[in-house]
Coordinates of C-alpha atoms and ligand atoms in Angstrom, one line a residue:
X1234 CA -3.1 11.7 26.9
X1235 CA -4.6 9.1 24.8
X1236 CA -4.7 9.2 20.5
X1237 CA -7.3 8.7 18.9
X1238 CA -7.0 6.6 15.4
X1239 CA -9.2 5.8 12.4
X1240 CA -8.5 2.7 10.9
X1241 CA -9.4 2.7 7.1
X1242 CA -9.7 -1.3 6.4
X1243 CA -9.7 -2.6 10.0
X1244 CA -11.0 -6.0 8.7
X1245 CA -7.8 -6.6 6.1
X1246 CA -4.1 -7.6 6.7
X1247 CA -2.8 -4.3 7.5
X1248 CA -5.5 -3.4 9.6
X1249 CA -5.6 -6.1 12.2
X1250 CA -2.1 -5.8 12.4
X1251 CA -2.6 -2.3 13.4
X1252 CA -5.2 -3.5 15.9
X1253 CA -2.3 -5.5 17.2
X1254 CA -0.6 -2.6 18.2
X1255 CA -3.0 -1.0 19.5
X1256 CA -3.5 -3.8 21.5
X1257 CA -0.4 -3.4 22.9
X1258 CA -1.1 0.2 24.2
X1259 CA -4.2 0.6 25.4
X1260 CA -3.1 4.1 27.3
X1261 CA -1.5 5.4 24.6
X1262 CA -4.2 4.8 21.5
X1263 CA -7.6 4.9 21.0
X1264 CA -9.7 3.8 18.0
X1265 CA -12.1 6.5 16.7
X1266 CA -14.0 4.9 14.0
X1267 CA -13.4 0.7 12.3
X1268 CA -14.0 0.5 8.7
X1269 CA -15.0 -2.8 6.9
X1270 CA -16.2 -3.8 3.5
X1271 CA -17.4 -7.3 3.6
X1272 CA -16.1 -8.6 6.4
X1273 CA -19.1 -7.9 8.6
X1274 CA -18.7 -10.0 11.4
X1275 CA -15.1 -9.4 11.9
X1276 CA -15.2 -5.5 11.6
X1277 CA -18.2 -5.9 14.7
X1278 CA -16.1 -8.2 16.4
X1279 CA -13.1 -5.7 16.2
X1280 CA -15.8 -2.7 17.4
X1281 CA -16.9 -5.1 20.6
X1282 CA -12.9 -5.2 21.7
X1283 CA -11.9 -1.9 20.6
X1284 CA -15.4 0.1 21.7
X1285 CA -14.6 2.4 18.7
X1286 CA -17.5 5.8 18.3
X1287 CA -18.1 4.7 14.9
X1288 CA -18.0 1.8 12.7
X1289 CA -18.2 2.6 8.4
X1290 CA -19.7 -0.2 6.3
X1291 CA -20.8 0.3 2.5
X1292 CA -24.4 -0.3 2.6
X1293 CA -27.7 -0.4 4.2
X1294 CA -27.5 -4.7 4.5
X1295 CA -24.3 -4.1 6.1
X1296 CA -25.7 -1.9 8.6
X1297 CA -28.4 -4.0 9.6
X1298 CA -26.4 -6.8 9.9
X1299 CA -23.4 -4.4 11.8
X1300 CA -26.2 -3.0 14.3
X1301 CA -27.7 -6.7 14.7
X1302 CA -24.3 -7.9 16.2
X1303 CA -23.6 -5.1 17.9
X1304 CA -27.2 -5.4 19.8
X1305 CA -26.9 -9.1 20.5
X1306 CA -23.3 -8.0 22.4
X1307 CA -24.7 -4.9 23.6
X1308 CA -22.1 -2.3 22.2
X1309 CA -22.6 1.3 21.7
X1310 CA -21.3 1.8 18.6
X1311 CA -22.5 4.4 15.7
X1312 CA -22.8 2.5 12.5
X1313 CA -22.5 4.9 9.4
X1314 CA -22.3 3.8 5.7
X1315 CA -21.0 4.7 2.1
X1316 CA -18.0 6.7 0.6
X1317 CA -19.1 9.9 2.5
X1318 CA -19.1 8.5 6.0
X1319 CA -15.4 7.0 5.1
X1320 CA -13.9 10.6 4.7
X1321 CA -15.5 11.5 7.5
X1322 CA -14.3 9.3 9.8
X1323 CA -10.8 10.1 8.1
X1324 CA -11.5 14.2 8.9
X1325 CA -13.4 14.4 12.0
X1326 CA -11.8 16.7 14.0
X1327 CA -10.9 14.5 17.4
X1328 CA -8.9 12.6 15.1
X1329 CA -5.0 12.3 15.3
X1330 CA -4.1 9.6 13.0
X1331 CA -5.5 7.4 9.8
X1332 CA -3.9 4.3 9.0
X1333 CA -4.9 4.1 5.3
X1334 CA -5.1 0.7 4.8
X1335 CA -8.1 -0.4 2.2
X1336 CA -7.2 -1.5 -0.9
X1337 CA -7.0 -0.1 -4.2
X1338 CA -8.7 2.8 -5.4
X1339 CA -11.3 3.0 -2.8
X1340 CA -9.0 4.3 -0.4
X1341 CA -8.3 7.8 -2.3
X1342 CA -10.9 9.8 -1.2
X1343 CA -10.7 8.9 2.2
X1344 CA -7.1 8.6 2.5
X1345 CA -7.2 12.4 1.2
X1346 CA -9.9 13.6 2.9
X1347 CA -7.0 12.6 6.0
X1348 CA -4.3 14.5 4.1
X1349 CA -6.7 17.4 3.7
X1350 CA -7.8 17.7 7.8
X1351 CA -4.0 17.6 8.6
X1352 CA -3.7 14.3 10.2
X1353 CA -1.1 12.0 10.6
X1354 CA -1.5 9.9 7.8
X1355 CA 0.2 6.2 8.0
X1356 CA 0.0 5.0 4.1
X1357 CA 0.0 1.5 3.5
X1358 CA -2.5 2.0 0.6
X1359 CA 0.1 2.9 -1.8
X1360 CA -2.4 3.0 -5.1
X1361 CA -3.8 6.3 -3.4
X1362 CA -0.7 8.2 -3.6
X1363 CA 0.3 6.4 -7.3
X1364 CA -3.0 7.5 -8.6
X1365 CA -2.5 11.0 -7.6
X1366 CA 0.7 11.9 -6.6
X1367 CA 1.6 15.4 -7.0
X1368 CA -2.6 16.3 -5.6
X1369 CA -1.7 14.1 -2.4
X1370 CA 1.4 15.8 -1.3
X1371 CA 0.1 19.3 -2.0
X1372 CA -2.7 18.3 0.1
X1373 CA 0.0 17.3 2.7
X1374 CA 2.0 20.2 2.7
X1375 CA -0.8 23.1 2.7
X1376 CA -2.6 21.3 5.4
X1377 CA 0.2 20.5 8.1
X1378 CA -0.6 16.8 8.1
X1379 CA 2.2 14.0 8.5
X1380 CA 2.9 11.4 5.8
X1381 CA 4.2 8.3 7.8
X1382 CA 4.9 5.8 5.3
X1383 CA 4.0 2.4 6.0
X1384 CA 5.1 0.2 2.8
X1385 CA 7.9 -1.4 4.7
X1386 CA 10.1 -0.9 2.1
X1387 CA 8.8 3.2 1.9
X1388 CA 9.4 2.9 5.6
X1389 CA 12.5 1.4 5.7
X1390 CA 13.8 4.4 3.1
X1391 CA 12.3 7.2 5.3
X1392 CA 14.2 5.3 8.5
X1393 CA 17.1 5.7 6.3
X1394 CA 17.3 9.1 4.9
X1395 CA 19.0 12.2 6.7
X1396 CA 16.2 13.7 9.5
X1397 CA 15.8 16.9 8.1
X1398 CA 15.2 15.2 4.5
X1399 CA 14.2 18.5 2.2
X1400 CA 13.2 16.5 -0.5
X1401 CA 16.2 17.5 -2.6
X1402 CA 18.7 14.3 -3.2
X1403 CA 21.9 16.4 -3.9
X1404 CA 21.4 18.8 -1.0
X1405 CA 21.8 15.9 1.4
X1406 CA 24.5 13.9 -0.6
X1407 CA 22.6 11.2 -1.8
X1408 CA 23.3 9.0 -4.9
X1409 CA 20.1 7.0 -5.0
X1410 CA 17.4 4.6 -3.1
X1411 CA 17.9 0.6 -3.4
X1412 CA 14.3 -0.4 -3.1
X1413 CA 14.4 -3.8 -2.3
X1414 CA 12.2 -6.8 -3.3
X1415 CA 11.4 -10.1 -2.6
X1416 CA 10.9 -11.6 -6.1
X1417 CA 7.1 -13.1 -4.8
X1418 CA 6.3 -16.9 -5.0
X1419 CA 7.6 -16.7 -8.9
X1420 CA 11.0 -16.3 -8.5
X1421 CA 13.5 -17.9 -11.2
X1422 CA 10.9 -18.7 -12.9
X1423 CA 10.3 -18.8 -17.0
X1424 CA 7.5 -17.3 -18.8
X1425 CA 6.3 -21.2 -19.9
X1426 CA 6.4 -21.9 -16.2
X1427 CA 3.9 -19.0 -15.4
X1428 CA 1.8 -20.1 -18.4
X1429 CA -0.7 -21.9 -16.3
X1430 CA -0.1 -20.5 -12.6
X1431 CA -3.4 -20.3 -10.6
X1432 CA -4.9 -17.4 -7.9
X1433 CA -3.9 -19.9 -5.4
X1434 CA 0.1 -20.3 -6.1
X1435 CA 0.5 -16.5 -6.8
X1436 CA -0.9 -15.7 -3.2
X1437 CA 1.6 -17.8 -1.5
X1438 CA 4.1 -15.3 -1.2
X1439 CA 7.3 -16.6 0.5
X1440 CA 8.2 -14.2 3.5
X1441 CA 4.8 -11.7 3.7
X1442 CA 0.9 -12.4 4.8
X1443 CA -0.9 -9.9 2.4
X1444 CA -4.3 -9.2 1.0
X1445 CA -5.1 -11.3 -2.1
X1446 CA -4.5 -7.8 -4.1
X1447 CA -1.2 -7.1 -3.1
X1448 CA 0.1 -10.6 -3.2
X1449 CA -0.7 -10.8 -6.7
X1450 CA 0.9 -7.5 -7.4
X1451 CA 4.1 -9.0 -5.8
X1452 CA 4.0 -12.2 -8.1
X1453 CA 3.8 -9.9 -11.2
X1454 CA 6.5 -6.9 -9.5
X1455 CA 3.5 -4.7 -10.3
X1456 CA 3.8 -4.2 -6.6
X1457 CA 7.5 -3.1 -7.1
X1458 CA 6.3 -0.8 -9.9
X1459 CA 3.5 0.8 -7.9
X1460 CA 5.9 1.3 -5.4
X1461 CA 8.8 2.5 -7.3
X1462 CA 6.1 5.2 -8.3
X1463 CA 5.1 6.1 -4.5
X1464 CA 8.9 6.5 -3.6
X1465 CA 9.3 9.1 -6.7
X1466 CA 6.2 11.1 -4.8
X1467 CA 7.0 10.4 -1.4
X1468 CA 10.9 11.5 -1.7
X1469 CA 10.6 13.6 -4.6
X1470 CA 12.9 12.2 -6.6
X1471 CA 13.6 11.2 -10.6
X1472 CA 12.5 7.0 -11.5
X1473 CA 16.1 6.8 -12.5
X1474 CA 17.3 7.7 -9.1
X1475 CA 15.7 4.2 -7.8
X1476 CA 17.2 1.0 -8.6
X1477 CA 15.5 -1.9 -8.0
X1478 CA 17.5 -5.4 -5.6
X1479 CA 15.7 -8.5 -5.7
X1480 CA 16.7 -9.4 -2.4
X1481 CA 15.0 -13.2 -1.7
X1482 CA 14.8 -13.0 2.3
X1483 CA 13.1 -10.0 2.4
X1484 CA 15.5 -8.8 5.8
X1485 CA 16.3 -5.4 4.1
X1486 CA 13.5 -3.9 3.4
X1487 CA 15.1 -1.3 1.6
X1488 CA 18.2 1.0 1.5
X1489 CA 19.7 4.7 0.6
X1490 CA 22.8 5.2 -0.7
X1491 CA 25.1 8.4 0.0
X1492 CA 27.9 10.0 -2.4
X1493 CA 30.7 9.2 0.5
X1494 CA 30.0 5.6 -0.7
X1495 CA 28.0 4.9 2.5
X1496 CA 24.7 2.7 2.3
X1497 CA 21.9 3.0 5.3
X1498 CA 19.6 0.4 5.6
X1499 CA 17.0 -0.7 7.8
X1500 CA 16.4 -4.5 8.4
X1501 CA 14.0 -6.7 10.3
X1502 CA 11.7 -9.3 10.4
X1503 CA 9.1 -9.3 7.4
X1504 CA 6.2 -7.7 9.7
X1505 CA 4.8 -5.0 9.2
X1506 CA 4.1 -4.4 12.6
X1507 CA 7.3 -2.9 12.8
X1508 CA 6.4 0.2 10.3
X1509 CA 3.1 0.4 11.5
X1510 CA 4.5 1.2 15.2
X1511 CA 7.1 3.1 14.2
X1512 CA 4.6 5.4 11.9
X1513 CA 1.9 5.5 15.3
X1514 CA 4.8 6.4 17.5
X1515 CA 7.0 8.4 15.7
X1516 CA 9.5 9.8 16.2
X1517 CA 9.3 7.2 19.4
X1518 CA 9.3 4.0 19.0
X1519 CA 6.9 1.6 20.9
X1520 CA 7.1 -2.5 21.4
X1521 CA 5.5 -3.9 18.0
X1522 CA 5.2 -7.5 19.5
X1523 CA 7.9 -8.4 16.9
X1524 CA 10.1 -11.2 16.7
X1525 CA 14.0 -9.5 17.2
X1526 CA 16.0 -10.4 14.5
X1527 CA 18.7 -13.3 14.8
X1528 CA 21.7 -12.4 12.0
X1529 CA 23.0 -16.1 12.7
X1530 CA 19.7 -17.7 12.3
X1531 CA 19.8 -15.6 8.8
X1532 CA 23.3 -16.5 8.0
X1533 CA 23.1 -15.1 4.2
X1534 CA 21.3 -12.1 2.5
X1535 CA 21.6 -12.3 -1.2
X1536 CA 20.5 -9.8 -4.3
X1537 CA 20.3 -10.1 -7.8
X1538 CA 19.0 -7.9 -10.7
X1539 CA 15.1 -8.1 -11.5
X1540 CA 13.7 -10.1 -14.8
X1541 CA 12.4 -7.6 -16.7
X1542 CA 11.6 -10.2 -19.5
X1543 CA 9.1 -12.1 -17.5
X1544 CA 8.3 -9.5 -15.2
X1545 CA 7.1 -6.6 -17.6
X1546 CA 5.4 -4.6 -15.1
X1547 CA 8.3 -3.1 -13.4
X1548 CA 8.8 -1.4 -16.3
X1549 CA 5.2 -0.1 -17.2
X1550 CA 5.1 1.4 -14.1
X1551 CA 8.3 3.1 -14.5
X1552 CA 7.0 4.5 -18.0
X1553 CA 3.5 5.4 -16.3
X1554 CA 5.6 7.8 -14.0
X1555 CA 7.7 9.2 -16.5
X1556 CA 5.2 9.8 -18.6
X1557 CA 3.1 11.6 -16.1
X1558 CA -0.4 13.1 -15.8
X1559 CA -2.9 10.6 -15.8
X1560 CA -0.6 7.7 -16.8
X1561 CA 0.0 6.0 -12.9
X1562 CA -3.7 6.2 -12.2
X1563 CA -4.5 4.3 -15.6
X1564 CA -1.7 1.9 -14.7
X1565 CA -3.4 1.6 -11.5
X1566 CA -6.8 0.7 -12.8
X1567 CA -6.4 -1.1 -15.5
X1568 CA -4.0 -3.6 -13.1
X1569 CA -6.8 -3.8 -10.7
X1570 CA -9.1 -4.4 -13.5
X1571 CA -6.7 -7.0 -14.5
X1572 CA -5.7 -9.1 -10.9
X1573 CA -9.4 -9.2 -10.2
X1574 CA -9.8 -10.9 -13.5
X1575 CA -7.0 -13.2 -12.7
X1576 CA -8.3 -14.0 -9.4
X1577 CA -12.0 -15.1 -10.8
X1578 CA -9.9 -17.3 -13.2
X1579 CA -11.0 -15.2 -15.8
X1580 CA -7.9 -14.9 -17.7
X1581 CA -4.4 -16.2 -17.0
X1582 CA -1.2 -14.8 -15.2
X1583 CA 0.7 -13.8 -18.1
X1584 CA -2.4 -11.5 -19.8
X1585 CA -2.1 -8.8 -16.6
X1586 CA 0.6 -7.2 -18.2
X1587 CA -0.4 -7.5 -21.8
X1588 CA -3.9 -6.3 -20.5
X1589 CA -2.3 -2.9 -18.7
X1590 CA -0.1 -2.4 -21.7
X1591 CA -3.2 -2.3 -23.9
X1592 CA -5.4 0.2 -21.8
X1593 CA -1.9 2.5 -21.8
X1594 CA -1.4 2.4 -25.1
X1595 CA -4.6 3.6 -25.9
X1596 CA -4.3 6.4 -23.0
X1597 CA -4.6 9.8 -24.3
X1598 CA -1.8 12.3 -22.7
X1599 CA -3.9 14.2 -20.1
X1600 CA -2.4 16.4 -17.2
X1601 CA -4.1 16.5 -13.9
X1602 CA -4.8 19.2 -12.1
X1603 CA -7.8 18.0 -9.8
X1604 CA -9.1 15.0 -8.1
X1605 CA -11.7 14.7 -10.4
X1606 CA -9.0 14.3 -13.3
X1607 CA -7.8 11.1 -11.7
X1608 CA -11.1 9.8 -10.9
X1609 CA -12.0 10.3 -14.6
X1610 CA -8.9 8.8 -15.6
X1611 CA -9.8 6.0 -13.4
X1612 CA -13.3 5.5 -14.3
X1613 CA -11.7 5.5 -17.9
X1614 CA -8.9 3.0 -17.7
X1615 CA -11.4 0.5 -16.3
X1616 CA -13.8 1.1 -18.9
X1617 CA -11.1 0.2 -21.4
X1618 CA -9.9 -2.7 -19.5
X1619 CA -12.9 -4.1 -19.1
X1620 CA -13.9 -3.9 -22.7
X1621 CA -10.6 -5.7 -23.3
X1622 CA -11.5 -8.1 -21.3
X1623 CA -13.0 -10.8 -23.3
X1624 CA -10.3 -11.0 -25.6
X1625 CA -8.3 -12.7 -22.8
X1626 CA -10.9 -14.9 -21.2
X1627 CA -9.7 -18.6 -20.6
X1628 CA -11.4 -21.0 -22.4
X1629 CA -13.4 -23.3 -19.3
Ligands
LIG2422 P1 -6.7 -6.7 2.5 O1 -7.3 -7.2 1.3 O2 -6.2 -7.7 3.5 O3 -7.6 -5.6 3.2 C1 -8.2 -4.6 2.5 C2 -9.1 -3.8 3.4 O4 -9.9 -2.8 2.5 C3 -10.2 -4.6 4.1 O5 -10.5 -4.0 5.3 C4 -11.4 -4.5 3.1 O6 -12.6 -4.7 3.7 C5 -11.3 -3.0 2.7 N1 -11.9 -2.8 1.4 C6 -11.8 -3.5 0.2 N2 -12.5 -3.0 -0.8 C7 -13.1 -1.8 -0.2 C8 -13.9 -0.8 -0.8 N3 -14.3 -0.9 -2.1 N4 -14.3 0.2 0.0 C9 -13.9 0.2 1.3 N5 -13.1 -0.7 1.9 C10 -12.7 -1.7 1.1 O7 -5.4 -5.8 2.0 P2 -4.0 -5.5 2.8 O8 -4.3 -5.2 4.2 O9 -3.1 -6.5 2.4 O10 -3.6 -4.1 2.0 C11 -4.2 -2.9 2.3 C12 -3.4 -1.8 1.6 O11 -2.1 -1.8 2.2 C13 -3.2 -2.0 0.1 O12 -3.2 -0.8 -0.6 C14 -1.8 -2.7 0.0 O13 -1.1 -2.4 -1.2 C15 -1.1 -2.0 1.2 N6 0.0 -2.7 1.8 C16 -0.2 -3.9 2.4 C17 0.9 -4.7 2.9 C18 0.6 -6.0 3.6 O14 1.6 -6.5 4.1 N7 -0.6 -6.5 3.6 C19 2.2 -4.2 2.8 C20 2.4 -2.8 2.2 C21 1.3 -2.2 1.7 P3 -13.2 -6.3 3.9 O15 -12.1 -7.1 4.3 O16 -14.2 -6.1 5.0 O17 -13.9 -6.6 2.6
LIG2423 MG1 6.1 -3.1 0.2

């Protein structure tokens, strides 16, 4: 029998590459419901292929245009709009899996609305589970869903811990998690190099095709902070039981090491179509329509220690987590407040971090016991960065 899935962000990186999969097994998966922002025409063309119950777009000129296209092709296809009809989608009940793949913030109450219906949640949209952690994995837990994570390097770490993982590091004999990363496009280089960088070089990133977000987030090693944070949730574990490997090639995408001086590791090419099938198929694993790996065309894997000095965000995430409560969701806003800026060439490279450091050093300590805690703590951190904002603009 067939699966259905709901695919949160069907029009963005992650998503299409989930269509690809899909692609690939038509008997075995079946979309439920696409979800687009602004990528109108894509997200119907995607509907007219996939013949999906539902389509989600955020307003009423997106639903014209939506029911417009799908007229002129003649599709049957339900279009719903706003916030709401995103968690539902996520929570109907003929649902078996939500890849969580939109962006930023947006994605929470969706992605959680998943968690809270007891699906099988595949998380690519890490900033959902660094906003709210401890809420997300309760919600897991009391509901019977799945967590499948889809960060390749989140993957990669689940692939290599023991099967019956209980979520307690000594019970199981391990030492710690390398989390690797790539170093992004800015590599080696000084803080006077970065002074002028534009949008355009810090999306180039050498091994991975990513959303303009995350690729940004990988030139900074925010992305390596915001993901240091999810593996603390995900595998319940301290931030000093991580340690970060710049690892150029990208060909480990992350390791776990064991007290009986073993290491486990998963490698493969840099695409995520490989976690994305392995978190649909689990625990079977299904043709991704990836390239096999060629060790001699390789030849060399090297790793080196992160540059804290010129990469400060690595380390404000790290402090966000230890300091808890509402901290990772202001990190989180206040860096999306801030790469936006950056990619409107509103202010340089080198301000995101002074930017984030700014809106949490004026953060108030605040424990979070409800959603509506972190979506304060969002609509906060924004406020703040945003009022900081001018201080930072370029001159044009
Ligand atoms: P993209 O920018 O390519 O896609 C983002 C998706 O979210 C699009 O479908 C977009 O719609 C939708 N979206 C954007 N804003 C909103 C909003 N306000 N409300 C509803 N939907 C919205 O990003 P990626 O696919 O690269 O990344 C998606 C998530 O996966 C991120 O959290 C990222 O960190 C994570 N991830 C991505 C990886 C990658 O290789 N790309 C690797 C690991 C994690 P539209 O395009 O129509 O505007
Ligand atoms: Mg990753």
């Amino acid at each position: 029998m067939s699966q259905w899935i709901t695919v949160l962000g069907a029009t963005g990186s992650i998503g299409s590459s989930t269509l690809d999969v899909v692609r690939r097994h038509p008997a075995r998966y079946r979309i439920y419901a696409l979800t687009g922002f602004s990528r109108i025409a894509e997200l119907v063309s995607a509907a007219i292929e996939f013949g999906p119950r539902f389509i989600v777009v955020p307003n009423e000129v997106a639903a014209e245009q939506a029911r417009g296209l799908l007229t002129q092709a003649q599709q049957d296809c339900q279009v719903l709009m706003g916030e709401e009809a995103l968690a539902r989608v996520a929570s109907d009940p003929e649902v078996d899996m939500v890849m969580a793949s939109i962006v930023g913030a947006a994605g929470l109450v969706p992605t959680l609305a998943a968690a809270t219906s007891g699906k099988r949640v595949l998380l690519a949209n890490k900033e959902a589970l660094v906003m709210a952690g401890p809420l997300f994995m309760q919600a897991i837990r009391d509901n019977g869903a799945e967590l499948l994570p889809i960060d390749s390097e989140h993957n990669a770490i689940f692939q290599s811990m023991p099967v019956n993982y209980s979520g307690d590091f000594d019970e199981h004999g391990i030492e710690k998690i390398l989390l690797t990363a790539s170093g992004g496009p800015f590599r080696n280089k000084t803080k006077t190099e970065l002074l002028n960088v534009t949008p355009s070089q810090a999306v180039a990133h050498p091994n991975w095709s990513m959303g303009a977000k995350i690729s940004v987030d990988s030139a900074t090693l925010m992305n390596k902070g915001l993901e240091l944070i999810e593996a603390c949730f995900l595998f319940n574990c301290r931030a000093d039981q991580i340690q970060v490997v710049v690892h150029p090639q990208s060909i480990i995408h992350s390791m776990v090491q064991y007290n009986d001086g073993s290491v486990i590791a998963e490698l493969g090419q840099p695409d995520m179509r490989t976690p994305i099938a392995y978190g649909m198929a689990w625990p079977e694993r299904i043709d991704a329509g990836v390239k096999h790996l060629d060790l001699f065309d390789i030849a060399r894997l090297d790793f080196v220690q992160p540059d804290h000095d010129t990469f400060p965000c690595l380390n404000l995430a790290k402090d966000a987590f230890e300091r808890g409560g509402i901290f990772p969701a202001v990190l989180n806003a206040a860096n999306e407040v801030a790469v936006a800026a950056f990619l409107t060439e509103q202010i340089s490279f080198l301000a995101i971090p002074e930017l984030i450091e700014q809106v949490m050093q004026a953060c108030p300590e605040k424990t979070v016991t409800c959603l509506d805690d972190v979506l304060g703590a969002d609509r906060w951190a924004r406020e703040q960065a945003n009022a900081l904002l001018p201080s930072y603009l370029l001159d044009c």
